[in-house]
Amino acid sequence: MATGALPSRSQVETIVRQVVTARLAGTRTGPPVLAVHASARHMHVSREDLDRLFGPGYELTVDRPLHQPGNFAAKETVTLIGPRSRLISNLRILGPLRSRSQIELAFTDAVSLGYDDVPIRLSGNLDGTPGALVMGPHGVLELGEGVIRAAMHAHMSPADAAHYGVRQGDLMKLRVGGDAATTFERVHVRIDPSSRLDVHMDTDEANACGLAHARQIELFK
Ligand SMILES: [Zn+2]
């Protein structure tokens, strides 16, 4: 169209159709934007265990929302007592509530608590994992199992998965550039329609690869 001229009706219709089609198809103009976050040690808690720790019917308070929609860091914290009576205070609870309580530690945390070993597991895969004593303001919870090192994972939408050509449960690689450049080889793909593209690692992994000063982060098959 010439500068200064009004677009014709058919030109307007074409533009509108393109915009609407793009919206409906969920298409993007560029590649997905990759976020990488380090998760500090934390606890996910069940309804029953929250009752025990904070009192019957207690509700978590949102401190700040996390990158994944609906997830949040709560204001509430607990004290974690590991083997040999060593403890970590101010262990943050993350919401929303889960069907089973779970404590995610970096290996450094596990060592300082006195654990000989804490297995690397995907979230929710807790059978045979070590337990802990957890102290809240209302009561003490004896957690029989549920302490894990979280396996590194990439949250993504079905559109992101299509972009990378991966399926639920696939393993991908994450290259973190910079002075401590590192490639992680076992990043588990977790697809959910509500997810934003986001790799989660623990604080040991983030320290090892210098995540805070990383350049050129790349996720690939
Ligand atoms: Zn995650």
XYZ file of C-alpha atoms and ligand atoms in Angstrom:
222
model
C 0.000 0.000 0.000
C 1.266 3.484 -0.818
C 2.404 5.724 2.029
C -0.423 7.913 3.242
C -3.111 5.917 1.466
C -5.787 4.202 3.472
C -5.743 0.411 3.206
C -8.482 -1.075 1.113
C -11.185 -3.179 2.647
C -9.635 -6.360 1.251
C -6.210 -5.440 2.639
C -7.739 -4.910 6.086
C -9.545 -8.220 5.858
C -6.324 -9.980 4.921
C -4.446 -8.481 7.863
C -7.235 -9.308 10.317
C -7.418 -12.870 9.002
C -3.656 -13.310 9.452
C -3.748 -12.039 13.031
C -6.767 -14.144 13.994
C -5.351 -17.257 12.336
C -2.040 -16.812 14.145
C -3.827 -16.405 17.482
C -6.047 -19.442 16.960
C -3.175 -21.644 15.853
C -1.045 -20.467 18.755
C 1.781 -19.873 16.318
C 4.808 -17.855 17.299
C 6.920 -15.466 15.364
C 10.221 -16.835 16.716
C 11.718 -19.754 18.633
C 10.478 -20.338 22.208
C 12.144 -18.223 24.894
C 14.079 -20.456 27.260
C 14.161 -19.713 30.990
C 16.400 -21.569 33.459
C 15.748 -21.379 37.188
C 17.634 -22.740 40.169
C 15.321 -24.147 42.842
C 16.650 -23.675 46.354
C 15.831 -26.480 48.811
C 12.131 -26.584 49.552
C 9.175 -28.685 50.628
C 5.907 -29.564 48.902
C 3.255 -30.487 51.414
C 0.030 -32.518 51.420
C -3.223 -31.342 53.009
C -2.842 -33.861 55.814
C 0.764 -32.896 56.564
C -0.003 -29.159 56.462
C -2.711 -29.794 59.078
C -0.166 -31.536 61.269
C 2.520 -28.861 60.872
C 0.401 -25.701 60.957
C -2.934 -26.798 62.413
C -6.198 -28.214 60.991
C -7.538 -26.342 57.948
C -4.497 -24.071 57.681
C -4.049 -22.347 54.299
C -0.677 -21.373 52.783
C 0.042 -17.679 52.199
C 1.526 -16.641 48.847
C 4.891 -14.915 49.286
C 5.722 -14.682 45.596
C 4.464 -16.382 42.432
C 6.889 -18.703 40.615
C 7.564 -18.812 36.880
C 5.156 -21.713 36.323
C 1.541 -20.470 36.433
C -0.248 -21.325 39.702
C 2.924 -22.239 41.602
C 4.157 -20.060 44.422
C 6.651 -19.733 47.240
C 4.695 -19.603 50.477
C 5.482 -17.393 53.433
C 5.451 -20.538 55.585
C 8.680 -22.317 56.452
C 9.495 -25.393 58.529
C 12.540 -26.806 60.276
C 13.994 -29.970 58.771
C 15.812 -32.427 61.016
C 17.945 -35.000 59.254
C 19.856 -38.039 60.453
C 22.272 -37.458 63.346
C 20.017 -34.592 64.526
C 21.466 -31.988 62.203
C 18.933 -29.465 61.027
C 18.065 -26.792 58.490
C 15.722 -24.054 59.624
C 13.567 -21.873 57.373
C 12.924 -24.548 54.766
C 10.499 -22.855 52.366
C 7.153 -24.465 51.476
C 6.085 -24.219 47.834
C 2.408 -24.255 46.880
C -0.069 -25.375 45.823
C -0.683 -28.463 47.976
C 0.325 -31.858 46.578
C -1.073 -35.345 47.094
C 2.186 -36.376 48.829
C 4.710 -34.325 50.766
C 8.159 -34.096 49.240
C 11.402 -32.393 50.225
C 13.839 -31.341 47.501
C 17.462 -30.809 48.530
C 20.692 -30.116 46.703
C 23.415 -32.646 47.490
C 25.249 -30.050 49.607
C 22.112 -29.657 51.751
C 21.812 -33.444 52.097
C 25.441 -33.728 53.255
C 25.075 -30.910 55.771
C 21.960 -32.615 57.167
C 23.869 -35.860 57.649
C 22.347 -37.958 54.867
C 24.724 -40.524 53.380
C 22.824 -40.483 50.124
C 19.719 -38.907 48.671
C 18.576 -40.296 45.327
C 17.967 -38.213 42.229
C 14.273 -38.587 41.399
C 11.582 -37.004 39.319
C 9.007 -35.146 41.373
C 6.463 -37.498 42.948
C 8.585 -40.646 42.481
C 9.277 -41.124 46.177
C 9.177 -44.851 46.937
C 12.250 -45.979 48.860
C 13.608 -42.462 49.423
C 14.832 -41.353 52.861
C 12.600 -39.592 55.332
C 12.987 -36.722 57.762
C 11.525 -35.080 60.815
C 9.777 -31.802 59.989
C 8.878 -29.235 62.634
C 6.146 -26.663 62.148
C 4.612 -24.151 64.556
C 1.736 -26.539 65.360
C 3.379 -29.943 65.376
C 6.049 -32.360 64.244
C 5.709 -34.504 61.139
C 7.565 -37.782 60.838
C 8.005 -38.157 57.103
C 8.785 -41.806 56.346
C 10.033 -41.076 52.844
C 10.034 -38.145 50.427
C 13.505 -36.590 50.558
C 15.006 -36.351 47.061
C 17.418 -34.498 44.851
C 15.118 -33.337 42.035
C 16.150 -34.646 38.617
C 16.832 -31.737 36.272
C 13.785 -31.160 34.075
C 12.370 -28.883 31.413
C 8.758 -27.748 31.741
C 7.222 -27.051 28.356
C 3.937 -26.720 26.496
C 2.924 -29.087 23.694
C 3.911 -26.323 21.211
C 7.416 -26.126 22.734
C 7.687 -29.923 22.611
C 6.738 -29.845 18.930
C 9.393 -27.174 18.330
C 12.097 -29.384 19.872
C 10.639 -32.636 18.508
C 10.454 -34.268 21.936
C 7.872 -36.247 23.877
C 6.894 -36.637 27.526
C 9.738 -38.260 29.476
C 12.403 -37.766 26.789
C 15.865 -36.654 27.860
C 17.407 -33.473 26.464
C 20.732 -31.701 26.952
C 21.254 -28.242 28.382
C 24.396 -26.332 27.509
C 25.197 -23.405 29.762
C 27.898 -21.147 28.330
C 30.236 -18.840 30.208
C 33.365 -19.196 32.355
C 32.117 -22.454 33.892
C 30.532 -23.749 30.673
C 28.807 -27.061 31.299
C 26.539 -29.404 29.385
C 23.967 -31.337 31.408
C 22.984 -34.547 29.641
C 19.862 -35.662 31.474
C 17.166 -33.012 31.363
C 13.777 -34.714 31.642
C 11.004 -33.375 29.421
C 7.771 -32.586 31.250
C 4.968 -31.430 28.982
C 1.835 -29.706 30.232
C -0.519 -27.323 28.395
C -0.235 -24.814 31.265
C 3.593 -24.836 31.357
C 5.996 -22.135 30.259
C 9.336 -23.230 28.830
C 11.568 -23.418 31.870
C 14.442 -25.660 32.989
C 14.649 -26.378 36.731
C 17.949 -27.284 38.350
C 19.071 -27.302 41.987
C 21.494 -24.863 43.603
C 24.497 -27.210 43.357
C 23.933 -27.597 39.629
C 23.456 -23.848 39.221
C 26.682 -23.139 41.121
C 28.620 -25.739 39.136
C 27.700 -24.214 35.783
C 27.870 -20.589 36.944
C 24.227 -20.030 36.054
C 24.152 -16.523 37.511
C 26.715 -15.340 34.945
C 25.860 -17.748 32.155
C 25.797 -16.749 28.524
C 24.208 -18.550 25.593
C 22.065 -21.183 27.215
C 20.852 -23.841 24.826
C 18.407 -26.756 25.161
C 18.741 -29.483 22.550
C 18.112 -33.175 21.866
Zn 10.007 -27.878 38.025
